[in-house]
CSV table of C-alpha atoms and ligand atoms in Angstrom, one decimal:
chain,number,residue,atom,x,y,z
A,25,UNK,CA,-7.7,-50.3,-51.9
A,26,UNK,CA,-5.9,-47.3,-50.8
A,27,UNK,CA,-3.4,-47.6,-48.1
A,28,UNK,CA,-4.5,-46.4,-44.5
A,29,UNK,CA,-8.4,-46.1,-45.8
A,30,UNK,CA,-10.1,-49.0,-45.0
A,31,UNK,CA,-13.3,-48.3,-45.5
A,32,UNK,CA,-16.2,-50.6,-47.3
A,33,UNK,CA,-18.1,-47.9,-48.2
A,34,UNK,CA,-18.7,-47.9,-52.4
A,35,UNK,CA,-17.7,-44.7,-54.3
A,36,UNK,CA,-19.6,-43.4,-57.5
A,37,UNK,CA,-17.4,-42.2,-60.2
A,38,UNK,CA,-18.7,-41.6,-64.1
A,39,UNK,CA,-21.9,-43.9,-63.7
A,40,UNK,CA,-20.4,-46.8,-62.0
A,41,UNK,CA,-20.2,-47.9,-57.7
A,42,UNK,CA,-16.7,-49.1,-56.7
A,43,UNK,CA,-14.1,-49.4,-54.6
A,44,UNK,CA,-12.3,-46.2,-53.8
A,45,UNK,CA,-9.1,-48.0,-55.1
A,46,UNK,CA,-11.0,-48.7,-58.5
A,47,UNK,CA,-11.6,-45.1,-59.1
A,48,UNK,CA,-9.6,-43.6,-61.9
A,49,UNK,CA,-9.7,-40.3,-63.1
A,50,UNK,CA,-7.3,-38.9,-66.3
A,51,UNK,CA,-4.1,-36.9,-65.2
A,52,UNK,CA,-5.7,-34.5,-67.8
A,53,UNK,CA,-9.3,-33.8,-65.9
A,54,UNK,CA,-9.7,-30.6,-65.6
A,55,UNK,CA,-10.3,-30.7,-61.7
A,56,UNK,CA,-6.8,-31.9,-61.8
A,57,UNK,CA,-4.9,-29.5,-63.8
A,58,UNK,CA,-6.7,-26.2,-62.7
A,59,UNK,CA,-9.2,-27.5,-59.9
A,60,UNK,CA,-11.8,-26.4,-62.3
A,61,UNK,CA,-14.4,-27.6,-60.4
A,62,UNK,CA,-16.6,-27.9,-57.3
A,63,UNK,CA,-17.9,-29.9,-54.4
A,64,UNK,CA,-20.6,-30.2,-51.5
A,65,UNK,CA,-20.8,-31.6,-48.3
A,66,UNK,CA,-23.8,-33.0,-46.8
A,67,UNK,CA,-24.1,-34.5,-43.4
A,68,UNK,CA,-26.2,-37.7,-43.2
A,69,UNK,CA,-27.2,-38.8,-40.0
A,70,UNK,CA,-28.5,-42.5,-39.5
A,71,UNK,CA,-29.4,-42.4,-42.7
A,72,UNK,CA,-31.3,-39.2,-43.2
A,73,UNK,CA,-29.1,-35.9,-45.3
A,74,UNK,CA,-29.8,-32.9,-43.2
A,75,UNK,CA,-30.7,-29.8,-45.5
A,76,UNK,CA,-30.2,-31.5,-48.7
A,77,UNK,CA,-32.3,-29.3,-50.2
A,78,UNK,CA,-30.2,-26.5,-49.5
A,79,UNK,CA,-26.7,-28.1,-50.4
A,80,UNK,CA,-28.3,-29.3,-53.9
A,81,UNK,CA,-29.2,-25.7,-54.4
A,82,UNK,CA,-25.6,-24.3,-53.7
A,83,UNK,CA,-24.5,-27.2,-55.9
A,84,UNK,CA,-27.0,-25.8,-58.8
A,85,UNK,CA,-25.3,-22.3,-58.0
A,86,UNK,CA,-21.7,-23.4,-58.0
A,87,UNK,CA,-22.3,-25.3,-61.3
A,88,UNK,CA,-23.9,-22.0,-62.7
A,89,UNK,CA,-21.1,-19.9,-61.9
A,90,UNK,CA,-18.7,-22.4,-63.4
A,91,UNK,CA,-21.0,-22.6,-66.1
A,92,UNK,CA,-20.9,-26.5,-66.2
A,93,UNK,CA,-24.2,-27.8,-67.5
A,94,UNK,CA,-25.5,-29.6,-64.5
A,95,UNK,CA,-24.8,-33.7,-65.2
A,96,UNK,CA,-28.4,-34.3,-63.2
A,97,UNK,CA,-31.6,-32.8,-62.0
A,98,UNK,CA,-32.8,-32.6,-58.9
A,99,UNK,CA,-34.2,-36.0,-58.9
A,100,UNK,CA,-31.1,-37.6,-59.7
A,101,UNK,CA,-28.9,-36.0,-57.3
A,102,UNK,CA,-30.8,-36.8,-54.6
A,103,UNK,CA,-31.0,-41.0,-56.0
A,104,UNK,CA,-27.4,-40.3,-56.3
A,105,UNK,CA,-27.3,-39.4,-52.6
A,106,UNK,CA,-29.4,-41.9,-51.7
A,107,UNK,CA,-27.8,-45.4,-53.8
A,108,UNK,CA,-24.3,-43.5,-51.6
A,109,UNK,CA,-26.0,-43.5,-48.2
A,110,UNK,CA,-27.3,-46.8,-49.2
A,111,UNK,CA,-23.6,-48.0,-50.0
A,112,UNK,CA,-21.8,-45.9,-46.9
A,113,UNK,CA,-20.1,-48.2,-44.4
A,114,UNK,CA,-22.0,-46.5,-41.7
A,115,UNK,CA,-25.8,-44.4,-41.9
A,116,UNK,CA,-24.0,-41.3,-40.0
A,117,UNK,CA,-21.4,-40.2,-42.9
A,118,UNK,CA,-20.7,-37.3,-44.9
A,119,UNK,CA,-21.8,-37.3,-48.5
A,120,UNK,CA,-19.3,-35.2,-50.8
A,121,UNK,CA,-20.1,-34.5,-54.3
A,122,UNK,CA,-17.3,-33.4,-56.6
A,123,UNK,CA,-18.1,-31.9,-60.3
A,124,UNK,CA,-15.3,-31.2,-62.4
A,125,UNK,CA,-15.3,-29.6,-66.2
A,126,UNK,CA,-13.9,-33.2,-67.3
A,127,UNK,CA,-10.9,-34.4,-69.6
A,128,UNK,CA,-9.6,-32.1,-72.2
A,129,UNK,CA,-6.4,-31.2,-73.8
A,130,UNK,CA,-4.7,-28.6,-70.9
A,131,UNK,CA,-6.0,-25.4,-71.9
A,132,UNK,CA,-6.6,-22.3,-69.8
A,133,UNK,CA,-9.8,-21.5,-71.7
A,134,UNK,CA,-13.0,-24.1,-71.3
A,135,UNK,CA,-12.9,-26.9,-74.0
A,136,UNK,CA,-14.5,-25.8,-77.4
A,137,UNK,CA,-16.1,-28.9,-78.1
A,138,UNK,CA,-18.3,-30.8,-75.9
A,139,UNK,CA,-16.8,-32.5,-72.6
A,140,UNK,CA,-18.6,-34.4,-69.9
A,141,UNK,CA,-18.5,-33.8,-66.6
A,142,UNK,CA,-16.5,-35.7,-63.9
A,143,UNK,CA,-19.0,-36.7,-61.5
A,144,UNK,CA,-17.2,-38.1,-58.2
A,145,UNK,CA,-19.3,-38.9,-54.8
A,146,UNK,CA,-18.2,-41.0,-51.8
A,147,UNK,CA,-19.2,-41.3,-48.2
A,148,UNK,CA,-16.6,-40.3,-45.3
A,149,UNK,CA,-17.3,-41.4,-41.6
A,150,UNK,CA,-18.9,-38.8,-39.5
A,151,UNK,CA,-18.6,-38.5,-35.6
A,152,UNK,CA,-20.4,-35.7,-34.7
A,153,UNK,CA,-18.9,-33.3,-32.3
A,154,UNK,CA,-19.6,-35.1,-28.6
A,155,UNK,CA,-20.1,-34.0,-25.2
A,156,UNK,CA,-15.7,-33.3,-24.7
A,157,UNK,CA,-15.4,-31.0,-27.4
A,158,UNK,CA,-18.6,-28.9,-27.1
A,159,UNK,CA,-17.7,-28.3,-23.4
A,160,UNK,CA,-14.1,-27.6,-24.3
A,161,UNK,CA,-14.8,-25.5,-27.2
A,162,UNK,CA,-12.2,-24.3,-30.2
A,163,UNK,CA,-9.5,-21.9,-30.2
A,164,UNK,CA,-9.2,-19.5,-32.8
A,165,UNK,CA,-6.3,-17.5,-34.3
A,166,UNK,CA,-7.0,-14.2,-36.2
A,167,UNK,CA,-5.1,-14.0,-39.5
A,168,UNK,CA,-5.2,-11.6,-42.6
A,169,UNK,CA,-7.8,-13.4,-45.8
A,170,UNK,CA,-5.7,-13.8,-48.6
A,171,UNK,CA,-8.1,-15.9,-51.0
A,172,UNK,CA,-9.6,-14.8,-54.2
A,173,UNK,CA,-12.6,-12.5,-54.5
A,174,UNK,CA,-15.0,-15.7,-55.1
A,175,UNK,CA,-15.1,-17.6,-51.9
A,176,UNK,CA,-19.1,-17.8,-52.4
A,177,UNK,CA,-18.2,-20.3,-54.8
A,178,UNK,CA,-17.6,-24.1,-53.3
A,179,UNK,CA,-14.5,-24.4,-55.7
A,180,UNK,CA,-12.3,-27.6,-55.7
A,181,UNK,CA,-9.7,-24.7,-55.9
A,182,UNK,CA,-9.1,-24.7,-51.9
A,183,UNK,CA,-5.6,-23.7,-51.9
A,184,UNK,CA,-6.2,-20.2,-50.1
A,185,UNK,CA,-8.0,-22.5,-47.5
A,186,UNK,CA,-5.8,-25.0,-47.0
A,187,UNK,CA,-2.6,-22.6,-46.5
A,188,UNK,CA,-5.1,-20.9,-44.1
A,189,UNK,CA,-5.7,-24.1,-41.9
A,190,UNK,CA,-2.3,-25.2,-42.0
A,191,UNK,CA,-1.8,-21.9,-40.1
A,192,UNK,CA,-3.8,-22.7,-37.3
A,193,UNK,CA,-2.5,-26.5,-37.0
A,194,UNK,CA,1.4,-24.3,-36.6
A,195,UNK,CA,0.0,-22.2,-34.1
A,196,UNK,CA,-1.9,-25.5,-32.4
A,197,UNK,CA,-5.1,-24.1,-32.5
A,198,UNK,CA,-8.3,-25.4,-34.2
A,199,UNK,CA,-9.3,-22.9,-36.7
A,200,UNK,CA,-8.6,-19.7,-38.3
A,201,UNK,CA,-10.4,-16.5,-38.2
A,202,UNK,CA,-10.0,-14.1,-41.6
A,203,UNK,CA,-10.0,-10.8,-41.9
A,204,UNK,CA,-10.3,-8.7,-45.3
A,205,UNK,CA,-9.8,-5.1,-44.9
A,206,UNK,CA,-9.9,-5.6,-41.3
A,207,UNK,CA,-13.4,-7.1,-41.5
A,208,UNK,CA,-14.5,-10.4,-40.6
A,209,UNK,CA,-15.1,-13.2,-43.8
A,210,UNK,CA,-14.4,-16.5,-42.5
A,211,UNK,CA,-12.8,-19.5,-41.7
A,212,UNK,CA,-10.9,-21.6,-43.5
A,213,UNK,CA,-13.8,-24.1,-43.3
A,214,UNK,CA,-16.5,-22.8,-41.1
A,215,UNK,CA,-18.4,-19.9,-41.1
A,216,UNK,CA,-17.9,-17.4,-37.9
A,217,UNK,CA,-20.3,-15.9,-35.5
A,218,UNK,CA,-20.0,-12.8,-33.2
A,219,UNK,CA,-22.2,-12.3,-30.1
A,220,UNK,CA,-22.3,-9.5,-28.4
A,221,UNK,CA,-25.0,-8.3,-25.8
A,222,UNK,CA,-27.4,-11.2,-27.0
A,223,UNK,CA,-27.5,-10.1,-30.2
A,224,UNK,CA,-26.1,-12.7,-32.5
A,225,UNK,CA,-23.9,-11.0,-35.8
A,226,UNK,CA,-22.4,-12.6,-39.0
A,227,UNK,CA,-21.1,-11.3,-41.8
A,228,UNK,CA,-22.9,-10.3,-45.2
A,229,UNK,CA,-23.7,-13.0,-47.0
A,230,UNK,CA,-21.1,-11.7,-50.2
A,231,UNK,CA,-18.3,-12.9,-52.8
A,232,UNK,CA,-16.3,-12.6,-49.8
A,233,UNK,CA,-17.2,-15.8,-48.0
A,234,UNK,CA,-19.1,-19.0,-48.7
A,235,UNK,CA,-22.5,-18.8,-47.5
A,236,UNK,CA,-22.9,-22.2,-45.4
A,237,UNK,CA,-25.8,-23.8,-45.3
A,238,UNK,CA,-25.8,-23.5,-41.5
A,239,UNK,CA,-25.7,-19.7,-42.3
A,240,UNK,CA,-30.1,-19.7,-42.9
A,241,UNK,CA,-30.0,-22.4,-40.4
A,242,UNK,CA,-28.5,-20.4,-37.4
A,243,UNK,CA,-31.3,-17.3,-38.6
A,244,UNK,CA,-34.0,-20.0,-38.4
A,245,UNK,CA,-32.6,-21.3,-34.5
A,246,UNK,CA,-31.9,-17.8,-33.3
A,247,UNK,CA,-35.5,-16.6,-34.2
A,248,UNK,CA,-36.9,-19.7,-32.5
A,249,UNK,CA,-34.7,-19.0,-29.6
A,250,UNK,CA,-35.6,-15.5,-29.3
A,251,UNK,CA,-32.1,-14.2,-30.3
A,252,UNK,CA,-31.6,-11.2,-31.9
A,253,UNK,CA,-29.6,-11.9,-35.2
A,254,UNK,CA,-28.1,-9.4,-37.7
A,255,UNK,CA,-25.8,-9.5,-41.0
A,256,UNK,CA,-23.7,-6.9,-41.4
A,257,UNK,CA,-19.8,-6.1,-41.5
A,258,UNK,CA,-17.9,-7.2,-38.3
A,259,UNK,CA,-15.1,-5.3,-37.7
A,260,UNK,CA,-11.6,-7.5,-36.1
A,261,UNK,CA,-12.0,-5.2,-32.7
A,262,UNK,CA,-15.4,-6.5,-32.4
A,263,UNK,CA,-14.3,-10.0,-32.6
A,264,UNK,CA,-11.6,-9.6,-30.3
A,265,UNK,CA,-14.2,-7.9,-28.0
A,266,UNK,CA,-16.8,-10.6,-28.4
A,267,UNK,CA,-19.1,-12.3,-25.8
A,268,UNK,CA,-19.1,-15.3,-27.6
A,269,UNK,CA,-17.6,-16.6,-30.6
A,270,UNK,CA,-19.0,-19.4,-32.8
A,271,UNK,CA,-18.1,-21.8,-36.2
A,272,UNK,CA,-20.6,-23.4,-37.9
A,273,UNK,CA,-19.9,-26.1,-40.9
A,274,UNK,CA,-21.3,-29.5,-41.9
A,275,UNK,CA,-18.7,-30.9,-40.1
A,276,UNK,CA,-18.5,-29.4,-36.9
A,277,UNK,CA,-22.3,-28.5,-36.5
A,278,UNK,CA,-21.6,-25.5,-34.4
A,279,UNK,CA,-19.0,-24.9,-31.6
A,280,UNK,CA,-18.0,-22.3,-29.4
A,281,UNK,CA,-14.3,-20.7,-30.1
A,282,UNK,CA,-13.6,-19.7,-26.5
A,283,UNK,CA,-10.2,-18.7,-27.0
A,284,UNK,CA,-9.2,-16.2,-29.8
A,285,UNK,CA,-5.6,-14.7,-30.3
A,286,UNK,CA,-4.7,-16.6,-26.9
A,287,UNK,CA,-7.4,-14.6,-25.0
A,288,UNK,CA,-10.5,-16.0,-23.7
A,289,UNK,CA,-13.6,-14.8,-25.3
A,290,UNK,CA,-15.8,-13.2,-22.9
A,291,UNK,CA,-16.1,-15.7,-19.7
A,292,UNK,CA,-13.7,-17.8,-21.8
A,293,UNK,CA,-16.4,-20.9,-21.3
A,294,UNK,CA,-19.1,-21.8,-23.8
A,295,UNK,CA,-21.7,-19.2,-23.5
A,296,UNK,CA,-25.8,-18.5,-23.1
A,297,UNK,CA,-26.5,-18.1,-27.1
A,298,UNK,CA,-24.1,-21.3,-27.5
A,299,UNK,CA,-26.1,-23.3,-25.7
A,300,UNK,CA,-29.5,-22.1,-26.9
A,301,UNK,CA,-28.2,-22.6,-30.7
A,302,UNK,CA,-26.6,-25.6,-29.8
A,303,UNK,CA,-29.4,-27.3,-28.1
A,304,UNK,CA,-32.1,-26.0,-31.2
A,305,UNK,CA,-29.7,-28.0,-33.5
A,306,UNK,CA,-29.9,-31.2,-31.8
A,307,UNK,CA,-33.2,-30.7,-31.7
A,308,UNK,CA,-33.2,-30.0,-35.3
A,309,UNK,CA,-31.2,-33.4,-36.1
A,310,UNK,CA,-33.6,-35.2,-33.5
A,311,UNK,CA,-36.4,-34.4,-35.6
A,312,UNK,CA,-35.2,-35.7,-38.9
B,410,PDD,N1,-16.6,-26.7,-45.6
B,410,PDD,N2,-16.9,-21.6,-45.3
B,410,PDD,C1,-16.0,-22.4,-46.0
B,410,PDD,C2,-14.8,-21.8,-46.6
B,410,PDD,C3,-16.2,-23.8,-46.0
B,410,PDD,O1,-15.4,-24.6,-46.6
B,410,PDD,C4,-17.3,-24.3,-45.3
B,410,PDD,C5,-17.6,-25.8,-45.3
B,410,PDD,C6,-18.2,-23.4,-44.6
B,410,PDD,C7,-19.5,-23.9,-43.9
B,410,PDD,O2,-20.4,-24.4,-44.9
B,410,PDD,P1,-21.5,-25.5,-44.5
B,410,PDD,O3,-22.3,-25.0,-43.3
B,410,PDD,O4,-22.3,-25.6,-45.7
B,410,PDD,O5,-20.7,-26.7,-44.2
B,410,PDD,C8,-17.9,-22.1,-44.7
B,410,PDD,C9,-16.9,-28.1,-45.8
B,410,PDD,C10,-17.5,-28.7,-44.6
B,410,PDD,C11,-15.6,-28.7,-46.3
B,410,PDD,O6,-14.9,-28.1,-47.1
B,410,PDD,O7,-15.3,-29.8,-45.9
């Protein structure tokens, strides 16, 4: 067992269910020496993965890219998911998937003869965001992107993202905002929405950020709702001019940022297309 998680849940590693402290991986895997690999994260609540469908496509697409063969079909991912929900310590949980090139001699180029893939998965505890924070809301900083050029990958490699969050825990604020040529990509963990005038903007779907898999999700809910929604590039003065800000992510559903750069955003409370969005994806997770 692993000091400070004490958890029952069972983790998969290679084939086998265990105990997270029973889960080895070599020094040499490949996920280890060059985080040559990548990950999902799917939110399970009481039991039920919400768009699993969509986070075993991005999976497919992130394997492709890497160009790791995939180590199951679609059938077997979702038993995999299913024998880990089965094994979670609790039905509302988080189930991340983590696919690595495997064990080979360090190397910069791929392995010339055959390797198999690491295949990790566990379950993580999941408290959905509650009443205190959604009333609260986040506060954001704006800070300059300086990742690779292919965040719509869901690499393992997160260092550009981790730096970037570390930024907003100095400045004691919840999450950053990141510009690229003085447009809006991201966050460091969330994608980012702009509001302004009722009409709901992101940012192209690109190499520049990772599409989320709330990012169809919020064009389904704002066409139910009746909000007008666009893609396109989102300058910073925009954001800092915003009505409402947003994040969206598997883990924090989707908040309002009403404080960005230490200003409010627009009435600096949780806004009109907040609430609409926010009460379509309870409905949403109600449903499943
Ligand atoms: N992060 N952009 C980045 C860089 C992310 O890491 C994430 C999610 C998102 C939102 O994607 P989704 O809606 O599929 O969660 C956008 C996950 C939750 C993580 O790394 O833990």
């Amino acid at each position: 067992m692993i000091t400070g998680v004490p958890d029952e849940s069972q983790v998969y590693l290679n084939g086998a269910f265990m105990r997270i402290g029973e889960a080895h991986v070599s020094v040499l895997d490949r996920g280890f020496i060059f985080g040559d690999g990548i990950y999902e994260v799917v939110p399970v609540y009481n039991g039920h993965a919400f768009r699993m469908k969509e986070h075993l496509d991005r999976l497919d697409r992130s394997l492709k890219a890497l160009r790791i063969e995939p180590p199951f079909d679609r059938a077997g991912w979702i038993d995999l998911i299913e024998q880990l929900v089965a094994r979670a310590a609790q039905p509302t949980c988080f189930v991340y998937l983590q696919i690595t090139r495997g064990v080979a001699k360090r190397d910069h180029a791929f392995p010339t003869t055959p390797v198999v893939p690491t295949v990790f998965g566990m379950t993580t505890a999941f408290v959905p965001p509650g009443p205190a924070v959604r009333e609260k809301g986040m506060a954001a900083i704006g800070i300059a992107d300086e990742r690779w050029l292919h965040c719509e990958i869901k690499s393992v490699s997160l260092l550009g993202n981790v730096l970037a969050k570390q930024q907003a825990v100095d400045a004691g604020v919840d999450e950053v905002i990141q510009f690229r040529d003085g447009f809006l990509t991201e966050g460091s963990s969330t994608n980012i929405w702009v509001v302004k005038d009722g009409t709901l903007s992101g940012p192209p779907k690109n190499n520049l950020i990772l599409e989320g898999i709330r990012y169809g999700l919020v064009a389904e809910l704002a066409a139910e709702a009746g909000i007008p929604f666009e893609m396109r590039p989102i300058g910073q003065a925009e954001v800092a001019a915003a009505d409402e800000l947003l994040l969206t992510s598997a883990t924090k559903e989707v908040l309002p940022i009403v404080t960005f750069d230490g200003q409010p955003v627009g009435t600096g409370r949780p806004g009109a297309v907040y609430a609409a969005l926010r009460a379509a994806y309870d409905a949403r997770i109600a449903a499943l």
